[in-house]
PDB file of C-alpha atoms in Angstrom:
ATOM      1  CA  MET A   1      -4.732  15.367   1.909  1.00  0.00           C
ATOM      2  CA  LEU A   2      -7.412  14.664   4.384  1.00  0.00           C
ATOM      3  CA  SER A   3      -6.625  11.298   6.348  1.00  0.00           C
ATOM      4  CA  PRO A   4      -9.247  10.164   8.876  1.00  0.00           C
ATOM      5  CA  TYR A   5      -7.501  10.711  12.084  1.00  0.00           C
ATOM      6  CA  THR A   6      -8.648  12.713  14.625  1.00  0.00           C
ATOM      7  CA  SER A   7      -6.346  15.075  16.617  1.00  0.00           C
ATOM      8  CA  SER A   8      -7.321  17.539  19.470  1.00  0.00           C
ATOM      9  CA  ALA A   9      -5.372  20.529  17.458  1.00  0.00           C
ATOM     10  CA  TRP A  10      -9.225  19.841  15.435  1.00  0.00           C
ATOM     11  CA  GLN A  11     -11.193  20.221  18.817  1.00  0.00           C
ATOM     12  CA  ASP A  12      -9.444  23.160  20.480  1.00  0.00           C
ATOM     13  CA  PRO A  13     -10.640  26.281  18.758  1.00  0.00           C
ATOM     14  CA  ALA A  14      -7.436  28.363  19.504  1.00  0.00           C
ATOM     15  CA  HIS A  15      -5.903  25.367  17.059  1.00  0.00           C
ATOM     16  CA  ALA A  16      -8.488  25.281  14.439  1.00  0.00           C
ATOM     17  CA  SER A  17      -6.360  26.071  11.558  1.00  0.00           C
ATOM     18  CA  MET A  18      -3.505  23.963  12.424  1.00  0.00           C
ATOM     19  CA  PRO A  19      -3.432  20.700  10.729  1.00  0.00           C
ATOM     20  CA  ALA A  20      -2.775  17.748  13.220  1.00  0.00           C
ATOM     21  CA  TYR A  21       0.875  17.017  14.549  1.00  0.00           C
ATOM     22  CA  PHE A  22       1.935  14.200  11.791  1.00  0.00           C
ATOM     23  CA  ARG A  23       0.361  16.354   8.927  1.00  0.00           C
ATOM     24  CA  PHE A  24       1.843  19.440   9.911  1.00  0.00           C
ATOM     25  CA  LEU A  25       5.635  17.330  10.080  1.00  0.00           C
ATOM     26  CA  THR A  26       4.855  15.705   6.978  1.00  0.00           C
ATOM     27  CA  ILE A  27       3.732  19.317   5.026  1.00  0.00           C
ATOM     28  CA  MET A  28       6.703  20.901   6.516  1.00  0.00           C
ATOM     29  CA  ALA A  29       9.062  17.961   5.406  1.00  0.00           C
ATOM     30  CA  PHE A  30       8.080  18.385   1.992  1.00  0.00           C
ATOM     31  CA  HIS A  31       8.545  22.071   2.113  1.00  0.00           C
ATOM     32  CA  VAL A  32      12.070  21.805   3.234  1.00  0.00           C
ATOM     33  CA  PHE A  33      12.727  19.232   0.846  1.00  0.00           C
ATOM     34  CA  LEU A  34      11.725  21.183  -1.857  1.00  0.00           C
ATOM     35  CA  GLN A  35      13.374  24.090  -0.674  1.00  0.00           C
ATOM     36  CA  GLU A  36      16.802  22.193  -0.120  1.00  0.00           C
ATOM     37  CA  LYS A  37      16.039  20.492  -3.670  1.00  0.00           C
ATOM     38  CA  VAL A  38      17.161  17.241  -2.388  1.00  0.00           C
ATOM     39  CA  ASP A  39      17.930  14.314  -4.914  1.00  0.00           C
ATOM     40  CA  LEU A  40      16.294  11.438  -2.622  1.00  0.00           C
ATOM     41  CA  ALA A  41      13.583  11.280  -0.040  1.00  0.00           C
ATOM     42  CA  VAL A  42      12.506   8.446   1.855  1.00  0.00           C
ATOM     43  CA  VAL A  43       9.220   8.760   2.907  1.00  0.00           C
ATOM     44  CA  GLU A  44       7.762   6.607   5.514  1.00  0.00           C
ATOM     45  CA  VAL A  45       4.017   6.563   6.245  1.00  0.00           C
ATOM     46  CA  GLY A  46       2.665   7.561   9.663  1.00  0.00           C
ATOM     47  CA  ILE A  47      -0.367   5.021   9.734  1.00  0.00           C
ATOM     48  CA  GLY A  48      -1.310   2.603   6.967  1.00  0.00           C
ATOM     49  CA  GLY A  49      -0.564   3.560   3.430  1.00  0.00           C
ATOM     50  CA  ALA A  50      -4.219   4.581   1.631  1.00  0.00           C
ATOM     51  CA  TYR A  51      -5.153   7.599   3.480  1.00  0.00           C
ATOM     52  CA  ASP A  52      -1.882   8.153   5.345  1.00  0.00           C
ATOM     53  CA  CYS A  53      -1.146  11.860   4.677  1.00  0.00           C
ATOM     54  CA  THR A  54       2.138  10.948   3.068  1.00  0.00           C
ATOM     55  CA  ASN A  55       0.215   8.883   0.431  1.00  0.00           C
ATOM     56  CA  ILE A  56       0.066  12.270  -1.818  1.00  0.00           C
ATOM     57  CA  ILE A  57       3.045  11.595  -4.103  1.00  0.00           C
ATOM     58  CA  ARG A  58       1.184  10.676  -7.277  1.00  0.00           C
ATOM     59  CA  ALA A  59       4.814   9.308  -9.043  1.00  0.00           C
ATOM     60  CA  PRO A  60       7.413   7.962  -6.635  1.00  0.00           C
ATOM     61  CA  VAL A  61      10.140   6.287  -8.201  1.00  0.00           C
ATOM     62  CA  VAL A  62       9.758   2.959  -5.962  1.00  0.00           C
ATOM     63  CA  CYS A  63       7.381   1.628  -3.437  1.00  0.00           C
ATOM     64  CA  GLY A  64       8.389  -1.067  -0.891  1.00  0.00           C
ATOM     65  CA  ILE A  65       6.485  -2.825   1.740  1.00  0.00           C
ATOM     66  CA  SER A  66       8.138  -4.433   4.852  1.00  0.00           C
ATOM     67  CA  SER A  67       6.809  -7.421   6.761  1.00  0.00           C
ATOM     68  CA  LEU A  68       2.826  -6.671   7.909  1.00  0.00           C
ATOM     69  CA  GLY A  69       2.031  -6.835  11.734  1.00  0.00           C
ATOM     70  CA  ILE A  70      -0.938  -6.346  13.931  1.00  0.00           C
ATOM     71  CA  ASP A  71      -1.334  -2.672  14.706  1.00  0.00           C
ATOM     72  CA  HIS A  72      -3.519   0.445  14.970  1.00  0.00           C
ATOM     73  CA  THR A  73      -6.359  -2.022  14.729  1.00  0.00           C
ATOM     74  CA  SER A  74      -8.904   0.741  15.618  1.00  0.00           C
ATOM     75  CA  ILE A  75      -7.950   3.100  12.075  1.00  0.00           C
ATOM     76  CA  LEU A  76      -6.676   0.031   9.667  1.00  0.00           C
ATOM     77  CA  GLY A  77      -8.760  -3.001  11.014  1.00  0.00           C
ATOM     78  CA  ASP A  78      -8.253  -6.097  12.950  1.00  0.00           C
ATOM     79  CA  THR A  79      -6.810  -8.625  10.676  1.00  0.00           C
ATOM     80  CA  MET A  80      -4.189  -8.727   8.534  1.00  0.00           C
ATOM     81  CA  GLU A  81      -5.598  -9.243   5.294  1.00  0.00           C
ATOM     82  CA  LYS A  82      -7.468  -5.258   6.178  1.00  0.00           C
ATOM     83  CA  ILE A  83      -3.950  -4.007   7.205  1.00  0.00           C
ATOM     84  CA  ALA A  84      -2.274  -5.470   4.147  1.00  0.00           C
ATOM     85  CA  TRP A  85      -5.216  -3.590   1.948  1.00  0.00           C
ATOM     86  CA  GLN A  86      -4.354  -0.336   3.813  1.00  0.00           C
ATOM     87  CA  LYS A  87      -1.018  -0.820   3.216  1.00  0.00           C
ATOM     88  CA  GLY A  88      -1.475  -1.502  -0.550  1.00  0.00           C
ATOM     89  CA  GLY A  89      -2.413   2.187  -0.986  1.00  0.00           C
ATOM     90  CA  ILE A  90       1.004   3.263  -1.480  1.00  0.00           C
ATOM     91  CA  PHE A  91       0.852   1.237  -4.812  1.00  0.00           C
ATOM     92  CA  LYS A  92       0.874   3.608  -7.990  1.00  0.00           C
ATOM     93  CA  PRO A  93       0.163   2.884 -11.640  1.00  0.00           C
ATOM     94  CA  GLY A  94       3.266   1.640 -13.269  1.00  0.00           C
ATOM     95  CA  VAL A  95       5.745   2.395 -10.428  1.00  0.00           C
ATOM     96  CA  PRO A  96       7.604  -0.868  -9.122  1.00  0.00           C
ATOM     97  CA  ALA A  97       7.024  -1.809  -5.618  1.00  0.00           C
ATOM     98  CA  PHE A  98       8.407  -4.791  -3.469  1.00  0.00           C
ATOM     99  CA  THR A  99       7.805  -6.611  -0.672  1.00  0.00           C
ATOM    100  CA  VAL A 100       9.096  -9.183   1.524  1.00  0.00           C
ATOM    101  CA  ALA A 101       7.812 -12.750   2.846  1.00  0.00           C
ATOM    102  CA  GLN A 102       4.316 -12.596   3.974  1.00  0.00           C
ATOM    103  CA  PRO A 103       1.857 -14.662   5.352  1.00  0.00           C
ATOM    104  CA  GLU A 104      -0.141 -16.136   2.283  1.00  0.00           C
ATOM    105  CA  ARG A 105      -3.561 -14.465   2.707  1.00  0.00           C
ATOM    106  CA  PRO A 106      -2.231 -10.905   3.069  1.00  0.00           C
ATOM    107  CA  LEU A 107       0.528 -11.336   0.485  1.00  0.00           C
ATOM    108  CA  ALA A 108      -2.789 -12.342  -2.072  1.00  0.00           C
ATOM    109  CA  VAL A 109      -4.238  -8.833  -0.963  1.00  0.00           C
ATOM    110  CA  LEU A 110      -1.391  -7.245  -1.894  1.00  0.00           C
ATOM    111  CA  ARG A 111      -0.927  -8.762  -4.966  1.00  0.00           C
ATOM    112  CA  ASP A 112      -4.773  -8.244  -5.904  1.00  0.00           C
ATOM    113  CA  ARG A 113      -4.108  -4.155  -4.726  1.00  0.00           C
ATOM    114  CA  ALA A 114      -1.151  -4.257  -7.382  1.00  0.00           C
ATOM    115  CA  GLN A 115      -3.195  -5.498  -9.951  1.00  0.00           C
ATOM    116  CA  GLU A 116      -6.286  -3.298  -9.004  1.00  0.00           C
ATOM    117  CA  LEU A 117      -3.932  -0.288  -9.216  1.00  0.00           C
ATOM    118  CA  ALA A 118      -1.688  -1.599 -11.664  1.00  0.00           C
ATOM    119  CA  CYS A 119       1.323  -1.522  -9.966  1.00  0.00           C
ATOM    120  CA  PRO A 120       3.916  -3.933 -11.015  1.00  0.00           C
ATOM    121  CA  LEU A 121       4.631  -5.957  -7.736  1.00  0.00           C
ATOM    122  CA  TYR A 122       8.294  -7.980  -6.862  1.00  0.00           C
ATOM    123  CA  LEU A 123       8.991 -10.432  -3.838  1.00  0.00           C
ATOM    124  CA  CYS A 124      12.250  -9.409  -2.517  1.00  0.00           C
ATOM    125  CA  PRO A 125      14.262 -12.541  -2.280  1.00  0.00           C
ATOM    126  CA  GLU A 126      16.070 -13.646   0.906  1.00  0.00           C
ATOM    127  CA  LEU A 127      19.745 -11.771   2.041  1.00  0.00           C
ATOM    128  CA  ASP A 128      21.163 -15.014   1.746  1.00  0.00           C
ATOM    129  CA  ALA A 129      20.604 -14.594  -2.165  1.00  0.00           C
ATOM    130  CA  PHE A 130      22.535 -11.706  -2.085  1.00  0.00           C
ATOM    131  CA  GLU A 131      25.584 -13.685  -0.317  1.00  0.00           C
ATOM    132  CA  GLY A 132      27.628 -14.809  -3.156  1.00  0.00           C
ATOM    133  CA  ASN A 133      31.017 -16.799  -2.986  1.00  0.00           C
ATOM    134  CA  HIS A 134      30.650 -17.034   0.594  1.00  0.00           C
ATOM    135  CA  ARG A 135      30.068 -13.586   1.517  1.00  0.00           C
ATOM    136  CA  THR A 136      28.384 -12.664   4.368  1.00  0.00           C
ATOM    137  CA  LEU A 137      26.689  -9.640   4.336  1.00  0.00           C
ATOM    138  CA  GLU A 138      27.228  -7.494   7.678  1.00  0.00           C
ATOM    139  CA  LEU A 139      24.425  -5.364   9.181  1.00  0.00           C
ATOM    140  CA  GLY A 140      24.880  -2.669  11.345  1.00  0.00           C
ATOM    141  CA  LEU A 141      21.260  -3.116  12.823  1.00  0.00           C
ATOM    142  CA  ALA A 142      20.614  -6.247  15.303  1.00  0.00           C
ATOM    143  CA  GLY A 143      18.388  -8.633  15.035  1.00  0.00           C
ATOM    144  CA  ALA A 144      17.394 -11.518  12.427  1.00  0.00           C
ATOM    145  CA  HIS A 145      14.401  -9.642  11.406  1.00  0.00           C
ATOM    146  CA  GLN A 146      16.752  -6.887   9.829  1.00  0.00           C
ATOM    147  CA  ARG A 147      17.850  -9.491   7.089  1.00  0.00           C
ATOM    148  CA  SER A 148      14.233  -8.658   5.372  1.00  0.00           C
ATOM    149  CA  ASN A 149      14.580  -5.198   5.871  1.00  0.00           C
ATOM    150  CA  ALA A 150      18.010  -5.124   4.220  1.00  0.00           C
ATOM    151  CA  ALA A 151      16.732  -7.219   1.272  1.00  0.00           C
ATOM    152  CA  LEU A 152      14.272  -4.987   0.925  1.00  0.00           C
ATOM    153  CA  ALA A 153      16.407  -1.839   1.312  1.00  0.00           C
ATOM    154  CA  LEU A 154      18.773  -3.539  -1.650  1.00  0.00           C
ATOM    155  CA  GLN A 155      15.973  -3.606  -4.066  1.00  0.00           C
ATOM    156  CA  LEU A 156      14.875   0.028  -3.243  1.00  0.00           C
ATOM    157  CA  ALA A 157      17.980   1.158  -3.660  1.00  0.00           C
ATOM    158  CA  ARG A 158      18.947  -0.916  -7.268  1.00  0.00           C
ATOM    159  CA  THR A 159      15.842   0.900  -8.810  1.00  0.00           C
ATOM    160  CA  TRP A 160      16.647   4.401  -7.498  1.00  0.00           C
ATOM    161  CA  LEU A 161      20.223   4.017  -9.104  1.00  0.00           C
ATOM    162  CA  GLN A 162      18.537   2.388 -12.119  1.00  0.00           C
ATOM    163  CA  ARG A 163      16.669   5.225 -12.404  1.00  0.00           C
ATOM    164  CA  ARG A 164      19.917   7.378 -12.417  1.00  0.00           C
ATOM    165  CA  GLY A 165      21.300   5.241 -15.382  1.00  0.00           C
ATOM    166  CA  CYS A 166      23.385   2.521 -13.245  1.00  0.00           C
ATOM    167  CA  GLU A 167      23.554  -0.371 -15.266  1.00  0.00           C
ATOM    168  CA  GLY A 168      24.677  -4.321 -14.008  1.00  0.00           C
ATOM    169  CA  LEU A 169      22.655  -4.573 -11.363  1.00  0.00           C
ATOM    170  CA  GLY A 170      19.876  -7.219 -12.446  1.00  0.00           C
ATOM    171  CA  GLU A 171      17.054  -6.586 -14.513  1.00  0.00           C
ATOM    172  CA  LEU A 172      13.284  -7.365 -13.427  1.00  0.00           C
ATOM    173  CA  GLU A 173      11.652  -9.548 -15.813  1.00  0.00           C
ATOM    174  CA  GLU A 174       8.189  -7.808 -17.067  1.00  0.00           C
ATOM    175  CA  VAL A 175       4.904  -8.550 -14.969  1.00  0.00           C
ATOM    176  CA  PRO A 176       2.248  -9.968 -16.771  1.00  0.00           C
ATOM    177  CA  PRO A 177      -0.698  -7.820 -17.547  1.00  0.00           C
ATOM    178  CA  VAL A 178      -2.774  -7.440 -14.583  1.00  0.00           C
ATOM    179  CA  THR A 179      -5.769  -9.751 -15.880  1.00  0.00           C
ATOM    180  CA  GLU A 180      -2.758 -12.659 -16.080  1.00  0.00           C
ATOM    181  CA  LEU A 181      -1.678 -11.643 -12.593  1.00  0.00           C
ATOM    182  CA  ALA A 182      -4.522 -12.955 -10.654  1.00  0.00           C
ATOM    183  CA  GLY A 183      -4.498 -15.928  -8.637  1.00  0.00           C
ATOM    184  CA  ARG A 184      -0.658 -16.066  -9.479  1.00  0.00           C
ATOM    185  CA  PRO A 185       2.070 -15.876  -7.032  1.00  0.00           C
ATOM    186  CA  VAL A 186       4.175 -12.633  -6.448  1.00  0.00           C
ATOM    187  CA  PRO A 187       7.138 -12.698  -9.213  1.00  0.00           C
ATOM    188  CA  LEU A 188      10.270 -12.713  -7.357  1.00  0.00           C
ATOM    189  CA  ALA A 189      12.866 -10.144  -8.184  1.00  0.00           C
ATOM    190  CA  PRO A 190      16.185 -10.917  -9.061  1.00  0.00           C
ATOM    191  CA  ALA A 191      19.381 -10.990  -6.748  1.00  0.00           C
ATOM    192  CA  PHE A 192      22.460  -9.053  -7.633  1.00  0.00           C
ATOM    193  CA  ARG A 193      25.874  -8.326  -6.602  1.00  0.00           C
ATOM    194  CA  PRO A 194      25.468  -5.214  -4.332  1.00  0.00           C
ATOM    195  CA  SER A 195      28.514  -2.606  -4.611  1.00  0.00           C
ATOM    196  CA  ASP A 196      30.642  -1.721  -2.169  1.00  0.00           C
ATOM    197  CA  ALA A 197      28.642   1.637  -1.453  1.00  0.00           C
ATOM    198  CA  MET A 198      25.485  -0.523  -0.672  1.00  0.00           C
ATOM    199  CA  ILE A 199      27.788  -3.415   1.667  1.00  0.00           C
ATOM    200  CA  GLN A 200      29.339  -0.515   3.254  1.00  0.00           C
ATOM    201  CA  GLY A 201      26.002   0.895   3.658  1.00  0.00           C
ATOM    202  CA  LEU A 202      24.226  -2.086   5.136  1.00  0.00           C
ATOM    203  CA  ARG A 203      27.184  -2.169   7.356  1.00  0.00           C
ATOM    204  CA  ASP A 204      27.328   1.341   8.726  1.00  0.00           C
ATOM    205  CA  THR A 205      23.595   1.950   8.917  1.00  0.00           C
ATOM    206  CA  GLU A 206      22.414   3.072  12.559  1.00  0.00           C
ATOM    207  CA  TRP A 207      18.880   3.915  13.997  1.00  0.00           C
ATOM    208  CA  LEU A 208      19.567   5.204  18.124  1.00  0.00           C
ATOM    209  CA  GLY A 209      16.115   3.444  20.324  1.00  0.00           C
ATOM    210  CA  ARG A 210      16.550   0.156  17.704  1.00  0.00           C
ATOM    211  CA  THR A 211      17.887  -2.559  18.908  1.00  0.00           C
ATOM    212  CA  GLN A 212      20.623  -0.675  20.433  1.00  0.00           C
ATOM    213  CA  VAL A 213      22.801  -0.990  23.633  1.00  0.00           C
ATOM    214  CA  LEU A 214      24.074   1.813  25.640  1.00  0.00           C
ATOM    215  CA  PRO A 215      26.622   1.059  28.296  1.00  0.00           C
ATOM    216  CA  ARG A 216      26.595   3.661  30.776  1.00  0.00           C
ATOM    217  CA  GLY A 217      29.136   2.899  33.820  1.00  0.00           C
ATOM    218  CA  PRO A 218      27.688   0.021  35.994  1.00  0.00           C
ATOM    219  CA  VAL A 219      24.264   0.358  33.756  1.00  0.00           C
ATOM    220  CA  THR A 220      23.581  -1.059  30.676  1.00  0.00           C
ATOM    221  CA  TRP A 221      20.476   0.065  28.779  1.00  0.00           C
ATOM    222  CA  TYR A 222      18.871  -1.733  26.001  1.00  0.00           C
ATOM    223  CA  LEU A 223      17.052   0.003  23.873  1.00  0.00           C
ATOM    224  CA  ASP A 224      14.284  -0.532  21.373  1.00  0.00           C
ATOM    225  CA  GLY A 225      10.589   0.673  20.099  1.00  0.00           C
ATOM    226  CA  ALA A 226       8.578  -2.440  19.547  1.00  0.00           C
ATOM    227  CA  HIS A 227       5.269  -2.041  19.911  1.00  0.00           C
ATOM    228  CA  THR A 228       3.451  -4.998  18.044  1.00  0.00           C
ATOM    229  CA  THR A 229       3.189  -8.717  18.710  1.00  0.00           C
ATOM    230  CA  SER A 230       5.801  -9.854  15.838  1.00  0.00           C
ATOM    231  CA  SER A 231       7.945  -6.940  17.151  1.00  0.00           C
ATOM    232  CA  ILE A 232       8.183  -7.561  20.639  1.00  0.00           C
ATOM    233  CA  GLN A 233       8.916 -11.763  19.638  1.00  0.00           C
ATOM    234  CA  ALA A 234      11.744 -10.046  17.837  1.00  0.00           C
ATOM    235  CA  CYS A 235      12.952  -7.827  20.331  1.00  0.00           C
ATOM    236  CA  VAL A 236      13.026 -10.983  22.857  1.00  0.00           C
ATOM    237  CA  ARG A 237      14.978 -12.448  20.556  1.00  0.00           C
ATOM    238  CA  TRP A 238      17.475  -9.887  19.963  1.00  0.00           C
ATOM    239  CA  PHE A 239      17.574  -8.969  23.755  1.00  0.00           C
ATOM    240  CA  ARG A 240      18.249 -12.728  24.872  1.00  0.00           C
ATOM    241  CA  GLN A 241      21.382 -12.949  22.213  1.00  0.00           C
ATOM    242  CA  ALA A 242      22.659  -9.570  23.265  1.00  0.00           C
ATOM    243  CA  ALA A 243      22.298  -9.818  27.134  1.00  0.00           C
ATOM    244  CA  LEU A 244      24.115 -13.419  26.415  1.00  0.00           C
ATOM    245  CA  ASN A 245      27.029 -11.469  24.857  1.00  0.00           C
ATOM    246  CA  GLN A 246      27.596  -9.315  27.936  1.00  0.00           C
ATOM    247  CA  ASP A 247      30.024 -10.443  30.838  1.00  0.00           C
ATOM    248  CA  LYS A 248      27.779 -11.211  33.912  1.00  0.00           C
ATOM    249  CA  PRO A 249      29.244 -10.842  37.372  1.00  0.00           C
ATOM    250  CA  HIS A 250      29.874 -14.147  39.423  1.00  0.00           C
ATOM    251  CA  ASP A 251      28.618 -13.031  42.631  1.00  0.00           C
ATOM    252  CA  GLY A 252      24.715 -12.678  41.479  1.00  0.00           C
ATOM    253  CA  SER A 253      24.831  -8.612  41.485  1.00  0.00           C
ATOM    254  CA  GLU A 254      23.213  -8.270  38.175  1.00  0.00           C
ATOM    255  CA  VAL A 255      19.482  -6.603  38.576  1.00  0.00           C
ATOM    256  CA  ARG A 256      17.352  -6.863  35.193  1.00  0.00           C
ATOM    257  CA  VAL A 257      14.844  -3.943  35.347  1.00  0.00           C
ATOM    258  CA  LEU A 258      12.245  -3.687  32.468  1.00  0.00           C
ATOM    259  CA  LEU A 259      11.337   0.144  31.831  1.00  0.00           C
ATOM    260  CA  PHE A 260       7.747  -0.545  29.865  1.00  0.00           C
ATOM    261  CA  ASN A 261       5.840   1.987  28.034  1.00  0.00           C
ATOM    262  CA  ALA A 262       2.961   2.143  25.349  1.00  0.00           C
ATOM    263  CA  THR A 263       0.600   4.128  23.637  1.00  0.00           C
ATOM    264  CA  GLY A 264      -2.160   4.280  22.132  1.00  0.00           C
ATOM    265  CA  ASP A 265      -4.785   1.259  22.268  1.00  0.00           C
ATOM    266  CA  ARG A 266      -2.441  -1.637  22.478  1.00  0.00           C
ATOM    267  CA  ASP A 267      -2.974  -4.558  24.384  1.00  0.00           C
ATOM    268  CA  THR A 268      -0.306  -3.978  27.011  1.00  0.00           C
ATOM    269  CA  ALA A 269      -0.981  -7.122  29.049  1.00  0.00           C
ATOM    270  CA  ALA A 270      -0.471  -9.226  25.711  1.00  0.00           C
ATOM    271  CA  LEU A 271       2.776  -7.864  24.926  1.00  0.00           C
ATOM    272  CA  LEU A 272       4.230  -7.835  28.662  1.00  0.00           C
ATOM    273  CA  LYS A 273       3.670 -11.615  28.403  1.00  0.00           C
ATOM    274  CA  LEU A 274       5.600 -11.774  25.469  1.00  0.00           C
ATOM    275  CA  LEU A 275       8.433 -10.527  27.604  1.00  0.00           C
ATOM    276  CA  VAL A 276       8.311 -13.299  30.601  1.00  0.00           C
ATOM    277  CA  PRO A 277      11.253 -15.332  28.498  1.00  0.00           C
ATOM    278  CA  CYS A 278      13.529 -12.271  29.119  1.00  0.00           C
ATOM    279  CA  HIS A 279      13.384 -12.905  33.418  1.00  0.00           C
ATOM    280  CA  PHE A 280      13.559  -9.189  34.704  1.00  0.00           C
ATOM    281  CA  ASP A 281      13.778  -8.792  37.952  1.00  0.00           C
ATOM    282  CA  TYR A 282      11.907  -5.756  38.286  1.00  0.00           C
ATOM    283  CA  ALA A 283       9.231  -3.746  36.016  1.00  0.00           C
ATOM    284  CA  VAL A 284       9.400  -0.054  35.958  1.00  0.00           C
ATOM    285  CA  PHE A 285       6.148   1.366  34.171  1.00  0.00           C
ATOM    286  CA  CYS A 286       6.133   4.866  32.375  1.00  0.00           C
ATOM    287  CA  PRO A 287       2.804   6.684  31.448  1.00  0.00           C
ATOM    288  CA  ASN A 288       2.901   9.260  28.971  1.00  0.00           C
ATOM    289  CA  PHE A 289       3.031  12.404  30.831  1.00  0.00           C
ATOM    290  CA  THR A 290       1.986  15.600  28.152  1.00  0.00           C
ATOM    291  CA  GLU A 291       1.874  18.195  30.901  1.00  0.00           C
ATOM    292  CA  VAL A 292       2.680  18.979  34.692  1.00  0.00           C
ATOM    293  CA  SER A 293       1.305  21.293  36.890  1.00  0.00           C
ATOM    294  CA  VAL A 294       2.000  21.919  40.483  1.00  0.00           C
ATOM    295  CA  ALA A 295      -1.164  22.884  42.353  1.00  0.00           C
ATOM    296  CA  SER A 296       1.105  24.014  45.844  1.00  0.00           C
ATOM    297  CA  ASN A 297       4.234  23.214  47.468  1.00  0.00           C
ATOM    298  CA  VAL A 298       3.244  19.639  48.620  1.00  0.00           C
ATOM    299  CA  GLY A 299       1.305  18.322  45.828  1.00  0.00           C
ATOM    300  CA  GLY A 300       0.503  18.484  41.972  1.00  0.00           C
ATOM    301  CA  SER A 301      -1.238  16.717  39.330  1.00  0.00           C
ATOM    302  CA  LEU A 302       0.035  14.885  36.196  1.00  0.00           C
ATOM    303  CA  LYS A 303      -1.926  14.913  33.257  1.00  0.00           C
ATOM    304  CA  THR A 304      -1.708  12.210  30.894  1.00  0.00           C
ATOM    305  CA  ARG A 305      -2.805  10.832  27.450  1.00  0.00           C
ATOM    306  CA  ARG A 306      -5.244   8.734  29.213  1.00  0.00           C
ATOM    307  CA  GLY A 307      -6.423  10.628  32.298  1.00  0.00           C
ATOM    308  CA  SER A 308      -4.860  12.394  35.296  1.00  0.00           C
ATOM    309  CA  VAL A 309      -2.867  10.869  38.542  1.00  0.00           C
ATOM    310  CA  SER A 310      -2.440  13.437  41.430  1.00  0.00           C
ATOM    311  CA  GLY A 311      -0.120  12.674  43.889  1.00  0.00           C
ATOM    312  CA  HIS A 312       0.869  14.393  47.882  1.00  0.00           C
ATOM    313  CA  ASP A 313       3.880  14.280  50.097  1.00  0.00           C
TER     314      ASP A 313
END
């Protein structure tokens, strides 16, 4: 499937027959899945949804849309409503879809897209609804924002298990005909009692590089891949809480250093402003080096995605 993204691979005659990098990875992944005859593949879109190269699966078991944010505005649009329209492009006729709590207008766009594509769309209940009998579900991923992701994961897993014939996991109520859905709220999916395997899965989940604390000798690294306004705000909340849980030296020797990198057309100044509450002592900015060429023993040039930086001893 073609998508409206450009790549230097298309512009370079030597690589004219090669697809863009993400398209190549997508094709390769599908090839491996078919060769290995996998039982289940969780496929995440690259950018958006409607025109993403992963959106070639005609009849998935279930679709899910997590919390929306402003990102890739040059491709997806500069409002949450435009981005919601792109995200809703993964909906398929007759295939159940789930989303989490969204702002009213973007949620209305998702509802209308579902109606347009004859897709039964449901809203996930909060994770609290799954925590019956004073039982708190423990999450392996840190951060309050992971609770909505966990609620979405539970609904997607339940739908897959039901397709496999498992029972007793709560039934979805039939969505009214599309002509009756317009203007109505998105129906709430039922909560259910998570199985022991689900509880263990939530507890044991690891995602390296996301809200990860990595102690290495005298240095403790706090790693995250946040790159939008909402995700940076969530990252700040996580970092401040995680840092509070660490024992601090009483001699004032602790130093907080921010290592910052950003790609694409993101407003880095706006993202950095959100990090002010973390009270970093120093900041190190890391450009995106894609090629290193040494011109002589005393100098060289580093080519980046946005240009080149030269230096001499």
